[in-house]
mmCIF file of C-alpha atoms in Angstrom:
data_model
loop_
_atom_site.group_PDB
_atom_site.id
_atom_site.type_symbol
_atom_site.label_atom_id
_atom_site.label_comp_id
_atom_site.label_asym_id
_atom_site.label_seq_id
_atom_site.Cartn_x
_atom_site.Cartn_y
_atom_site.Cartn_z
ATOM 1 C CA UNK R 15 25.079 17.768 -4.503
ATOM 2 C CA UNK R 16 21.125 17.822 -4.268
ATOM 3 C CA UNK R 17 20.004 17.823 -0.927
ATOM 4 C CA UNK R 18 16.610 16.027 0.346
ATOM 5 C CA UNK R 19 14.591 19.194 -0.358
ATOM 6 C CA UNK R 20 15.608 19.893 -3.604
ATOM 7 C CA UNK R 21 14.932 15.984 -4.735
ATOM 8 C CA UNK R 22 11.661 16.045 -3.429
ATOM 9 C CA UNK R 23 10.560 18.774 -5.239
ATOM 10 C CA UNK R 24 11.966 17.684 -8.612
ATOM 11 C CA UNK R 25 10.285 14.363 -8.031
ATOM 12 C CA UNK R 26 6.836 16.245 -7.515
ATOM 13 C CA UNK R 27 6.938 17.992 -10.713
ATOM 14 C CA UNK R 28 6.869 14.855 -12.547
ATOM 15 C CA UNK R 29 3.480 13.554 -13.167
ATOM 16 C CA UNK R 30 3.242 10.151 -12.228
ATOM 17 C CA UNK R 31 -0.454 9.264 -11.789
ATOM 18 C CA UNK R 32 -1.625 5.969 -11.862
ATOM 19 C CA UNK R 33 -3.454 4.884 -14.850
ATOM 20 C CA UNK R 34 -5.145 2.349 -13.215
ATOM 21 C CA UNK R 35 -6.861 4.619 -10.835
ATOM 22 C CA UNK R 36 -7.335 7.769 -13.423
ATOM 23 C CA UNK R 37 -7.655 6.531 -16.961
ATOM 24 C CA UNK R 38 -5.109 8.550 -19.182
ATOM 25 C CA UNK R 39 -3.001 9.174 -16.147
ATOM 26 C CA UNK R 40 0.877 9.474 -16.734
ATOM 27 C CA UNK R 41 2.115 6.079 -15.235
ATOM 28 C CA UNK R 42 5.526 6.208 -14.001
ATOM 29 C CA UNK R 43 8.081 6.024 -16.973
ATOM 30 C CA UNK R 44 8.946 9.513 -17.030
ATOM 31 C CA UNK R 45 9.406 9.722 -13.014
ATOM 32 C CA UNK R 46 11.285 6.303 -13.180
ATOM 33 C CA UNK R 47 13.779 8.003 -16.043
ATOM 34 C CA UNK R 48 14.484 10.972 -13.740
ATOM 35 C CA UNK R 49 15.430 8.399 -10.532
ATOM 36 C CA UNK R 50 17.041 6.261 -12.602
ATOM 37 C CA UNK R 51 19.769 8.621 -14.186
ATOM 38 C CA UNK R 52 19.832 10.091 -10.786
ATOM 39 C CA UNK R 53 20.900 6.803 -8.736
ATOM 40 C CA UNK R 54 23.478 6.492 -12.045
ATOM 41 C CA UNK R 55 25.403 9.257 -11.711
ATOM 42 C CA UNK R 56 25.934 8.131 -8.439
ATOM 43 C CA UNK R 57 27.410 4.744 -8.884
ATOM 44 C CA UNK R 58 24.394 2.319 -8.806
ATOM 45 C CA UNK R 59 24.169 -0.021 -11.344
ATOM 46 C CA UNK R 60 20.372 0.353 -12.121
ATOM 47 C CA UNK R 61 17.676 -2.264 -13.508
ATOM 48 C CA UNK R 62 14.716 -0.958 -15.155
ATOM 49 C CA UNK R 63 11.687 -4.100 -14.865
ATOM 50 C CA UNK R 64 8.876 -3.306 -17.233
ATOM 51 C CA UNK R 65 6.462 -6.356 -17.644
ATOM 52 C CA UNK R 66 3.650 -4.085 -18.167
ATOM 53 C CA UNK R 67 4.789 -1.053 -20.938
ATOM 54 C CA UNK R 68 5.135 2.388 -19.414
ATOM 55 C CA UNK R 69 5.175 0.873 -16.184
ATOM 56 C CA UNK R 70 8.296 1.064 -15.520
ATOM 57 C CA UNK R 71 9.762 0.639 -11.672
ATOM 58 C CA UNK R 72 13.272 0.785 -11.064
ATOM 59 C CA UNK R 73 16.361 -0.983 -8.786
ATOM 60 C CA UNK R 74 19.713 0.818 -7.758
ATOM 61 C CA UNK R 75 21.878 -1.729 -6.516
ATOM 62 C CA UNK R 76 25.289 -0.506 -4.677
ATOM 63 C CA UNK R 77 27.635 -3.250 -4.084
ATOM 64 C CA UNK R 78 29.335 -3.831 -1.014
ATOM 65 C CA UNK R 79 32.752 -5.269 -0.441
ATOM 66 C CA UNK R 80 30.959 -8.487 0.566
ATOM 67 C CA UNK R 81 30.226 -10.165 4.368
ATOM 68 C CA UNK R 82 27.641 -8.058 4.927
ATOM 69 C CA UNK R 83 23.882 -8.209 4.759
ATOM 70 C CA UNK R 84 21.817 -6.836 2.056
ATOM 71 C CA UNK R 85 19.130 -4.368 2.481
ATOM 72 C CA UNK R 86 16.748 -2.984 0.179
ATOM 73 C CA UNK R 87 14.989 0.468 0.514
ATOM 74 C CA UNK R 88 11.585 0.240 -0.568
ATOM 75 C CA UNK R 89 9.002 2.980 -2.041
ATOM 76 C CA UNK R 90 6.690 3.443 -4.839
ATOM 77 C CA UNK R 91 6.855 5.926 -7.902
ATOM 78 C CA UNK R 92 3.224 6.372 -8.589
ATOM 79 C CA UNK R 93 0.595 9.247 -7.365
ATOM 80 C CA UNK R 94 -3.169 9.699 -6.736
ATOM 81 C CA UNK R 95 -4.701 11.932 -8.992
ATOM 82 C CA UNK R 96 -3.490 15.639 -9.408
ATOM 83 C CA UNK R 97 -7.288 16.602 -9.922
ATOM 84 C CA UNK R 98 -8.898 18.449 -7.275
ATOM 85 C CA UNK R 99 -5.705 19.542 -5.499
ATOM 86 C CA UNK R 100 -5.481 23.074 -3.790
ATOM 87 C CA UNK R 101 -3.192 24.870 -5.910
ATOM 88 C CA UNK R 102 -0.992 23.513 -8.310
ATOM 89 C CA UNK R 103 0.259 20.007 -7.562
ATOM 90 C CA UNK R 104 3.195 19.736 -9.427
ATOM 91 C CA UNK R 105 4.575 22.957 -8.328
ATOM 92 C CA UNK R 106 6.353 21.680 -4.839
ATOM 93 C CA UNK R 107 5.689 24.992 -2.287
ATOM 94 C CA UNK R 108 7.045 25.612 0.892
ATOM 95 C CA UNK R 109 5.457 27.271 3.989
ATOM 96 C CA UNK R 110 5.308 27.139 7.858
ATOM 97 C CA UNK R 111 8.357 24.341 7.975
ATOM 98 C CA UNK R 112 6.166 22.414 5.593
ATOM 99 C CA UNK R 113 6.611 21.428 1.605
ATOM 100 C CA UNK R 114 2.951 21.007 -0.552
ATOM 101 C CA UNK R 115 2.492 19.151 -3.616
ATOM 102 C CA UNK R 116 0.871 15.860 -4.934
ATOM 103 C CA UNK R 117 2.660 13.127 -3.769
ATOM 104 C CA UNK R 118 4.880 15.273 -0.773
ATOM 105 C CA UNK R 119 3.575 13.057 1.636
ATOM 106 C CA UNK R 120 2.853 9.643 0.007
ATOM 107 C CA UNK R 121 5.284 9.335 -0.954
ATOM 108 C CA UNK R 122 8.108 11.324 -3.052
ATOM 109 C CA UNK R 123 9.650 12.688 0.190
ATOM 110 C CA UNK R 124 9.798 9.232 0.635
ATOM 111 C CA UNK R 125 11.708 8.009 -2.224
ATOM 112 C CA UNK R 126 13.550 11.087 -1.762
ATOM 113 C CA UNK R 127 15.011 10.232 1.574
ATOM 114 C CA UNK R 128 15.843 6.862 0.322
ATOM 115 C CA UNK R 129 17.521 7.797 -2.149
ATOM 116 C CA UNK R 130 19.544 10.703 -0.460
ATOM 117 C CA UNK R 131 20.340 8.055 1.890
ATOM 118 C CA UNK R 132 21.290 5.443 0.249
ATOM 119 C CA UNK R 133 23.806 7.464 -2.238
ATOM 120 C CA UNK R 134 25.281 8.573 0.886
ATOM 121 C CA UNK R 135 26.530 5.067 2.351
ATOM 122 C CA UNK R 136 27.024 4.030 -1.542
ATOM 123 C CA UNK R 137 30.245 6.733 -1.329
ATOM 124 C CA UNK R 138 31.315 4.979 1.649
ATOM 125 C CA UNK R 139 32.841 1.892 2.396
ATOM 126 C CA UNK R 140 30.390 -0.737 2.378
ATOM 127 C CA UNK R 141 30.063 -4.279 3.392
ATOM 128 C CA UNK R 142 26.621 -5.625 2.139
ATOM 129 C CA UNK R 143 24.348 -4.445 -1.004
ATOM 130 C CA UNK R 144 22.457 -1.835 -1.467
ATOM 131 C CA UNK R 145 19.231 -1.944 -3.001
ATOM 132 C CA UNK R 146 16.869 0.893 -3.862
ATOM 133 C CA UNK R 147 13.649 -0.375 -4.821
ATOM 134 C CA UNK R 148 11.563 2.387 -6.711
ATOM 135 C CA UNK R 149 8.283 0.875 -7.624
ATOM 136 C CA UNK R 150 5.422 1.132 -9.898
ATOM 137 C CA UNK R 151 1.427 0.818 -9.257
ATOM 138 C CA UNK R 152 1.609 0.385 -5.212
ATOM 139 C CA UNK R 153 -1.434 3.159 -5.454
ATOM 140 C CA UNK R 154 -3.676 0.038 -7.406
ATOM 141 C CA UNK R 155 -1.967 -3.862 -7.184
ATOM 142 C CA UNK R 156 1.559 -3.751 -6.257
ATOM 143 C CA UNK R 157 2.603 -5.032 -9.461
ATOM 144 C CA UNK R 158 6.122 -3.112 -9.038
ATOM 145 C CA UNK R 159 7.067 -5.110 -6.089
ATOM 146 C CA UNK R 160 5.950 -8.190 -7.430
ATOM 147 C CA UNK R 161 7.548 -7.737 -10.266
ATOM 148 C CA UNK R 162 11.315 -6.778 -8.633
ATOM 149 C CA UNK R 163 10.447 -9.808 -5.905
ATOM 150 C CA UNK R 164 11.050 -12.177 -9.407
ATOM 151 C CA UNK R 165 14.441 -10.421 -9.660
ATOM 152 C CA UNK R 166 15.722 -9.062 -6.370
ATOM 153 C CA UNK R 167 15.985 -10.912 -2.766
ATOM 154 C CA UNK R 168 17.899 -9.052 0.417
ATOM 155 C CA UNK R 169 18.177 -9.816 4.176
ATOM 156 C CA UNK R 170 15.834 -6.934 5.181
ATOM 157 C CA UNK R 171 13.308 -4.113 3.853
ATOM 158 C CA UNK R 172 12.890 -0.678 4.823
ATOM 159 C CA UNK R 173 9.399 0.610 2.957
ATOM 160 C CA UNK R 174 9.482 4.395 3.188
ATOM 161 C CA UNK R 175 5.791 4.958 3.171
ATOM 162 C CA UNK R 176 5.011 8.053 5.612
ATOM 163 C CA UNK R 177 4.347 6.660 9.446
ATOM 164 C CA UNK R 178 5.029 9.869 11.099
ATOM 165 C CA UNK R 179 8.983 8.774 12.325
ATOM 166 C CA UNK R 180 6.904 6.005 14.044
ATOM 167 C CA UNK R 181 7.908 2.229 13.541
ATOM 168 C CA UNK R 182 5.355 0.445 11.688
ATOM 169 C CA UNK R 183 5.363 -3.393 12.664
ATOM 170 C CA UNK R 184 2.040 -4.625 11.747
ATOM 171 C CA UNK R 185 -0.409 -3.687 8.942
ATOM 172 C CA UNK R 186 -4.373 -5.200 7.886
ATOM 173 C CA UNK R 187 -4.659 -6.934 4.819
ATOM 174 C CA UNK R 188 -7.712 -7.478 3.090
ATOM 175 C CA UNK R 189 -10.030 -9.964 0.636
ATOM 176 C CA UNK R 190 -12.123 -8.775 -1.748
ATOM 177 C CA UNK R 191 -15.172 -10.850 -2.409
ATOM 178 C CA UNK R 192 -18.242 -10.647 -5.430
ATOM 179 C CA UNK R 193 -21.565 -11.999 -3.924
ATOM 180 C CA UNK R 194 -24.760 -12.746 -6.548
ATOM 181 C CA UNK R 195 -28.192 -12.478 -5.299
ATOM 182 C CA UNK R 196 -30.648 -14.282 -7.716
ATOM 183 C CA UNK R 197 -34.091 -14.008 -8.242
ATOM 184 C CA UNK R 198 -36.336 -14.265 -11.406
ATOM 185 C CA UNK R 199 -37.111 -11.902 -14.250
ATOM 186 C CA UNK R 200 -40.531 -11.295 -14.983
ATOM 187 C CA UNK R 201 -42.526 -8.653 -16.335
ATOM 188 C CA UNK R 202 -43.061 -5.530 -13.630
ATOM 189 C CA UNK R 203 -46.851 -6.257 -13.372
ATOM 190 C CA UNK R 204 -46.735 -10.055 -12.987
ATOM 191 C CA UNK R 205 -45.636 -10.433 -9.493
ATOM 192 C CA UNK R 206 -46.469 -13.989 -9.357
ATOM 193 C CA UNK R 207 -44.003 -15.571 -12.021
ATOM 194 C CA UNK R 208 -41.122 -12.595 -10.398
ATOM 195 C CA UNK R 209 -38.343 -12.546 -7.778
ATOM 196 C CA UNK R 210 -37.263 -9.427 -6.715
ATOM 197 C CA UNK R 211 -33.379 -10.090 -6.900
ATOM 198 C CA UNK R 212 -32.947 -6.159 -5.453
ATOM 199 C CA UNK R 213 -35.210 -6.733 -2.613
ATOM 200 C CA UNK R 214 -33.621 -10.123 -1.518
ATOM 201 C CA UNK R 215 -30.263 -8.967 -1.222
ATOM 202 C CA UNK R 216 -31.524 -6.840 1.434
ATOM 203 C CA UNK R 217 -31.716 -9.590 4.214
ATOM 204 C CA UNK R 218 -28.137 -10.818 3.097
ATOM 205 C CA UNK R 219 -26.712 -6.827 3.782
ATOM 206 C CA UNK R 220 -28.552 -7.001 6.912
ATOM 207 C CA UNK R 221 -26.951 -10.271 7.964
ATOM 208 C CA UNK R 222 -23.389 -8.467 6.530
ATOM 209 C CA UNK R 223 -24.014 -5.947 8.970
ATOM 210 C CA UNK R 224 -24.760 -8.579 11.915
ATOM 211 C CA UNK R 225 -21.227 -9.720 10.861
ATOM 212 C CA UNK R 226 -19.442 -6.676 11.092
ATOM 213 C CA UNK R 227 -21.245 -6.151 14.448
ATOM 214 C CA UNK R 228 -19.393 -9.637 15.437
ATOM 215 C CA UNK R 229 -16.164 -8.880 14.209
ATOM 216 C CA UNK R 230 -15.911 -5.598 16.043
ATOM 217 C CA UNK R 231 -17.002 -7.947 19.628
ATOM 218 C CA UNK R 232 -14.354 -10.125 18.971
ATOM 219 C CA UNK R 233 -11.149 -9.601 21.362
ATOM 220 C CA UNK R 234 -9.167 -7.364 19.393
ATOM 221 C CA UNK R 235 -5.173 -8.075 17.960
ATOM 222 C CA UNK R 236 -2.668 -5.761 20.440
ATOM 223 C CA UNK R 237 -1.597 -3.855 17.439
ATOM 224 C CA UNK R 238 -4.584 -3.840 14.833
ATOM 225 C CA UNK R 239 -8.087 -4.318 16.591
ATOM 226 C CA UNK R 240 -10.385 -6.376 15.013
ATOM 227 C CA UNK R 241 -11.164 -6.975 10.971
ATOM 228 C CA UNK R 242 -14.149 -5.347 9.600
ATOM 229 C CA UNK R 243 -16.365 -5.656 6.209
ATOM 230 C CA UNK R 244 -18.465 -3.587 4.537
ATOM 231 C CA UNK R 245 -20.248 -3.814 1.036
ATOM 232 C CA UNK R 246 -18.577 -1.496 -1.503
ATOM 233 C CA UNK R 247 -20.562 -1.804 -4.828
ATOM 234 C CA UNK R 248 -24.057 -2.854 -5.793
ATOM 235 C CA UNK R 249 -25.694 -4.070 -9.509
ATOM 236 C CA UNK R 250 -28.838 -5.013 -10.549
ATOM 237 C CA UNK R 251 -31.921 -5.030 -12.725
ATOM 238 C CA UNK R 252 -32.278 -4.535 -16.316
ATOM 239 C CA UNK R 253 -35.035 -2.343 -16.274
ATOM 240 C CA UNK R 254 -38.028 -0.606 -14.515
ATOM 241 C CA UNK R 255 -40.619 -2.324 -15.987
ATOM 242 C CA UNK R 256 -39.147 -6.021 -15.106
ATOM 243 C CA UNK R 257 -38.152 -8.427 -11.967
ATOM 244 C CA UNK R 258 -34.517 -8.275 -11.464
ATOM 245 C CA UNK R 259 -32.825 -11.757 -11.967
ATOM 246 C CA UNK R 260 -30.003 -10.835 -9.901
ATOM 247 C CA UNK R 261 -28.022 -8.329 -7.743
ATOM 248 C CA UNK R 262 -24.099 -8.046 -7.373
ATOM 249 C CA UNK R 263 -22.551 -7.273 -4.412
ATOM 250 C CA UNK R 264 -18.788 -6.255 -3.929
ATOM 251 C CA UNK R 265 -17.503 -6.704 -0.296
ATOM 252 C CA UNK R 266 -14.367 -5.896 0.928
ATOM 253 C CA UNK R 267 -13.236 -7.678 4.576
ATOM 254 C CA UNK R 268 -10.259 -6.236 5.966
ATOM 255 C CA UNK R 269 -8.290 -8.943 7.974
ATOM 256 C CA UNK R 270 -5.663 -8.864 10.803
ATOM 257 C CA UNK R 271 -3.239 -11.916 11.090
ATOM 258 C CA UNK R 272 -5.068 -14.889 11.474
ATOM 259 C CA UNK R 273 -8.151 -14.236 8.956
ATOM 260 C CA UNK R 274 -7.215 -14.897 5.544
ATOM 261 C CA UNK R 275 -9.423 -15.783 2.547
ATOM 262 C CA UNK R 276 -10.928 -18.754 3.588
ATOM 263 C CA UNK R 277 -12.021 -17.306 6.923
ATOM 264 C CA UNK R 278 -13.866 -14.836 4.826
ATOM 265 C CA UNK R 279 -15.476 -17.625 2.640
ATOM 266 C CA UNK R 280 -16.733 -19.520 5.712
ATOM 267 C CA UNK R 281 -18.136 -16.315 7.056
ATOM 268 C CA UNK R 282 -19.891 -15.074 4.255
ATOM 269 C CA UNK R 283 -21.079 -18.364 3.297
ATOM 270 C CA UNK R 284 -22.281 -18.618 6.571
ATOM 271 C CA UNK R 285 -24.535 -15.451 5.981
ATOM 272 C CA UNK R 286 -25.351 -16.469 2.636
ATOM 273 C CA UNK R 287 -27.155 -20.337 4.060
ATOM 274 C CA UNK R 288 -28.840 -17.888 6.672
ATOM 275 C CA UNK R 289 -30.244 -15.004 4.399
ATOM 276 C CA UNK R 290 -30.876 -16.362 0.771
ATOM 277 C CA UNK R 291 -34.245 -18.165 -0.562
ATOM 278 C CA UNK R 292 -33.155 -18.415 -4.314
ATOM 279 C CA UNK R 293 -29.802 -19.539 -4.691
ATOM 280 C CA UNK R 294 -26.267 -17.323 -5.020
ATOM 281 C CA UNK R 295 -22.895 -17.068 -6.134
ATOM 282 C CA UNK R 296 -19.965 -16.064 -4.256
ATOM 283 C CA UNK R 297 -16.296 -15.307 -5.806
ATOM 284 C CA UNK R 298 -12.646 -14.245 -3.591
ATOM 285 C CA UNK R 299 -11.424 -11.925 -6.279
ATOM 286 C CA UNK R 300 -8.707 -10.822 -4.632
ATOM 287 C CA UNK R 301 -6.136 -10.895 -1.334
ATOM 288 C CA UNK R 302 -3.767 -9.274 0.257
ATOM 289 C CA UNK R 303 -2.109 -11.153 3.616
ATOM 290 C CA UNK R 304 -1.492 -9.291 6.883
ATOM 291 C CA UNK R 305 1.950 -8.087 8.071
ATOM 292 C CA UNK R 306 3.468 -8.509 11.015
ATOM 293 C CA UNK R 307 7.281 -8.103 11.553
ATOM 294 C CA UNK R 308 8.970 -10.247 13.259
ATOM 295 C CA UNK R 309 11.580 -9.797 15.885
ATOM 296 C CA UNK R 310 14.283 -9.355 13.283
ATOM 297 C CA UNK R 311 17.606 -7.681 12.663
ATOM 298 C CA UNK R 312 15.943 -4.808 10.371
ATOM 299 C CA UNK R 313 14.070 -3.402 13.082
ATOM 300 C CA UNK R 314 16.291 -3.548 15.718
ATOM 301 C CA UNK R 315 18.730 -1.628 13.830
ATOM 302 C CA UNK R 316 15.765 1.163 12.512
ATOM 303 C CA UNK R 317 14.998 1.183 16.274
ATOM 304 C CA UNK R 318 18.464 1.978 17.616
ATOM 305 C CA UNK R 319 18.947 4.408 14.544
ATOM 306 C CA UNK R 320 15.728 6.246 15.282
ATOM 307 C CA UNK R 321 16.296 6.139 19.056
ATOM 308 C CA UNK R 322 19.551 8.028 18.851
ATOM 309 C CA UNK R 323 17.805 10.665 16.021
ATOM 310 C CA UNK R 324 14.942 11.376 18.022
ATOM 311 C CA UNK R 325 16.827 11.340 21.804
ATOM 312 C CA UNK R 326 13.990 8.508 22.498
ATOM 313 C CA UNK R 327 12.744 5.464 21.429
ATOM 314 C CA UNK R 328 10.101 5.373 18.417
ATOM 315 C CA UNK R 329 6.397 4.608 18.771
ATOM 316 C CA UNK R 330 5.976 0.978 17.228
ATOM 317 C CA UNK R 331 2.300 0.441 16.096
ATOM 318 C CA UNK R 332 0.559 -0.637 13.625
ATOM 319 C CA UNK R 333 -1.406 0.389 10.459
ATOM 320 C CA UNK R 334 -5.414 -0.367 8.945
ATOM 321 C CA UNK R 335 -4.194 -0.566 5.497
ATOM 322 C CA UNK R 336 -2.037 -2.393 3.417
ATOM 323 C CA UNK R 337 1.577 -1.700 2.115
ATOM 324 C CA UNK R 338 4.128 -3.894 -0.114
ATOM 325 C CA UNK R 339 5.504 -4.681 3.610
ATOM 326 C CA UNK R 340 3.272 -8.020 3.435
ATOM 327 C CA UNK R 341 4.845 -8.818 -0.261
ATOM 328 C CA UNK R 342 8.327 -8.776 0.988
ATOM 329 C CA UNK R 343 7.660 -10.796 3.989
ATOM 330 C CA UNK R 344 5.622 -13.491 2.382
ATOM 331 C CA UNK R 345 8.946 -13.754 0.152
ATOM 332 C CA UNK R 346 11.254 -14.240 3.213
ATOM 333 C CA UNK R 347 12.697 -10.606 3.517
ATOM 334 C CA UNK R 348 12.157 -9.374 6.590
ATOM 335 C CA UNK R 349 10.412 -6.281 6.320
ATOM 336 C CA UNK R 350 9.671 -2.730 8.484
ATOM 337 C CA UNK R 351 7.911 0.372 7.586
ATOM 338 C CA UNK R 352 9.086 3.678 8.357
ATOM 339 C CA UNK R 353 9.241 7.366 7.223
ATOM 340 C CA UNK R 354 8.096 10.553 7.036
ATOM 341 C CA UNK R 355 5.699 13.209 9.183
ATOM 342 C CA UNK R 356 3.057 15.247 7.040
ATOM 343 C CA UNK R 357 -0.689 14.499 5.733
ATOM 344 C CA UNK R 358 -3.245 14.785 3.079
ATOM 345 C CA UNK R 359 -2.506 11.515 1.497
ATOM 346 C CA UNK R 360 -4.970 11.351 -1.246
ATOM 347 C CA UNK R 361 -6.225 14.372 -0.231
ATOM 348 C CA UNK R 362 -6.919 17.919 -1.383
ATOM 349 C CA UNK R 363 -4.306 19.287 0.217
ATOM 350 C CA UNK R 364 -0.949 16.970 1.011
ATOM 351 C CA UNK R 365 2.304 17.939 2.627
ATOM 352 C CA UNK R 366 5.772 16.608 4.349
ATOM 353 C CA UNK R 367 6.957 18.098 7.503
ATOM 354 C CA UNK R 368 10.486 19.116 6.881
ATOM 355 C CA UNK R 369 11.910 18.678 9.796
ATOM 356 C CA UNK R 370 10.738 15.186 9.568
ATOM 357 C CA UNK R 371 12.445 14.958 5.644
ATOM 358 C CA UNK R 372 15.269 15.257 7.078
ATOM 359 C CA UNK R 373 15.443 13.314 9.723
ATOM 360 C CA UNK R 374 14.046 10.251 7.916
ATOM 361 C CA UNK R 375 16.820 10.779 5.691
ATOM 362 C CA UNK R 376 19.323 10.781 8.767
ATOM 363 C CA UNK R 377 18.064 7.475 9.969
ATOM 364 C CA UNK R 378 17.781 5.503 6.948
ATOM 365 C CA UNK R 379 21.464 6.867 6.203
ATOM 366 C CA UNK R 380 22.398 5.118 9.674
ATOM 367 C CA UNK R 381 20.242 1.952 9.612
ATOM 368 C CA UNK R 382 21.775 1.151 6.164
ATOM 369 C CA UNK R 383 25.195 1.867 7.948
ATOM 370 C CA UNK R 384 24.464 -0.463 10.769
ATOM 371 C CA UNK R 385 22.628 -3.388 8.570
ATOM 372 C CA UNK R 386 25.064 -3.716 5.925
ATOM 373 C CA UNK R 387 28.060 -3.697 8.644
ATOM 374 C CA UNK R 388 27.374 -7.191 9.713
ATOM 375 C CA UNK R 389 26.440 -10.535 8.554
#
């Protein structure tokens, strides 16, 4: 039997960088092979979803003997990029109570413990499903979950993502936004037929910084604090000789429950009336909602399970960024993150706490025990 440890590491030596973050990168077929045959030797009947080739993400199912509710275990197959790692990151090392290696902390320890603990209630009596959710592309646009949300539905969601054995209730989303400053092009030396396109974005990234001066006044969400926004990217200009016709500005406004896309429309538009002589253009290219968990059966059961691991009740808090907890609440699975202790996410150097490993493994084993039990 392969314990925690041992699965973690084998699941760090597989590359499984993100293409759409490093060009070339090696996507997560090969990583999603290894699981899969894994969660089949042990009895799940396993789905492998591939809209996208070499994309792979995969779904264990175990089924239960029926009047039970269905829970699905939650965590994504793909990595950052290996470059710029101290030491080698696909070689999984172990030192001071601590294991190293790309993805040992978001999140293969993760999808480790899941595993480990869902094989172990799968040999076991069970009344409810199973589900083990193991994802592609969280690191870019979700498209895993989205794609096993067409396919897959359960009474509850445990997403493994590292929160240091704390229970994560509550996360930011976040709208992306494209704003276009125009001017008029004119040759350099005829300032009196040209707009400076560059120069008159200016007063609109003043005004964006008024705003995020506003936002961080406003009274702040218990869990959360208050949205911000800051510009991210910025275009212009054709060359040095001419009057740039335009400047492009990519925003990004993170949002806490109550500010959604249209609140960031208003807001910017708002800024846009107030700063901009010459007309502009503004685009929402992209949003992901808030989370906020309700008061559901999911986390009361991770809360008794980690209250009896830890000899006290877990921190519940919540996160800046944004996991595929949002996805599975919008589609009516209520949802909870929780998992390992470490750090260096995305970072030179990234490691899981063992002690933690293990642990997290414990208390998924007994929160699938306890949510499956009942109806």
């Amino acid at each position: 039997m392969i314990g925690v440890v041992e699965l973690t590491r084998q699941l760090i030596a597989i590359d499984s960088t993100n293409p759409d973050l490093i060009p070339g990168g090696a996507g997560e077929a090969a990583v999603a092979d290894f699981a899969g045959g894994w969660l089949t030797e042990r009895g799940f009947e396993c789905h492998r979803l591939e809209q996208r080739a070499g994309r792979p993400s995969i779904v264990g199912v175990a089924r239960g003997s029926g009047g039970g509710r269905s829970i699905m275990l939650n965590g994504h197959l793909d990595t950052v990029t290996l470059a710029g790692f101290d030491g080698e990151p696909l070689v999984a090392t172990e030192r001071d109570g601590s294991l190293f290696g790309r993805g040992a902390y978001d999140m293969k320890s993760g999808l480790a413990a899941m595993m480990c603990a869902a094989a172990a209630v799968a040999r076991e009596s069970h009344a409810g499903d199973v589900l083990v959710a193991l994802v592609a592309d969280e690191e870019y646009a979700s498209a895993g979950t989205e794609e096993v949300l067409t396919r897959f539905r359960a009474d509850g969601a445990v997403v493994a993502e590292p929160s240091g054995l704390d229970l994560v209730v509550a996360h930011r989303g976040f709208v992306w936004a494209e704003v276009t400053i125009h001017g008029r092009a004119a040759h350099g030396s005829r300032p009196d037929l040209g707009v400076d396109a560059i120069a008159k974005a200016g007063r609109f990234l003043t005004g964006l910084d008024e705003l995020q001066r506003a936002l961080a006044s406003r009274p702040p969400h218990p869990l959360l604090g208050t949205g911000n926004i800051h510009a991210s990217l910025i275009s212009g200009g054709e060359e040095l000789s001419s009057y740039p016709a335009r400047c492009t500005i990519g925003l990004e406004r993170r949002t806490v429950p109550g500010e959604d896309a249209a609140t960031v429309e208003r807001e910017l538009r708002a800024v846009l009336d107030a700063t901009t002589e010459h007309g502009y253009d503004l685009a929402i290219t992209f949003e992901r909602q808030p989370f906020r968990a309700g008061d559901s059966a999911i986390v009361a059961d991770l809360r008794a399970a980690a209250t009896a691991h830890l000899g006290r009740p877990p921190t519940e808090r919540g996160e800046p960024f944004w996991t595929d907890c949002a996805l599975l609440e919008a589609a009516g699975i209520p949802a909870v993150l929780f998992g390992v202790d470490g750090g260096g996410a995305h970072a030179a150097v990234e490691w899981v706490t063992l002690d933690s490993l293990h642990r997290t493994t414990a208390i998924l084993t007994d929160t699938i025990r306890m949510f499956t039990s009942s109806r």
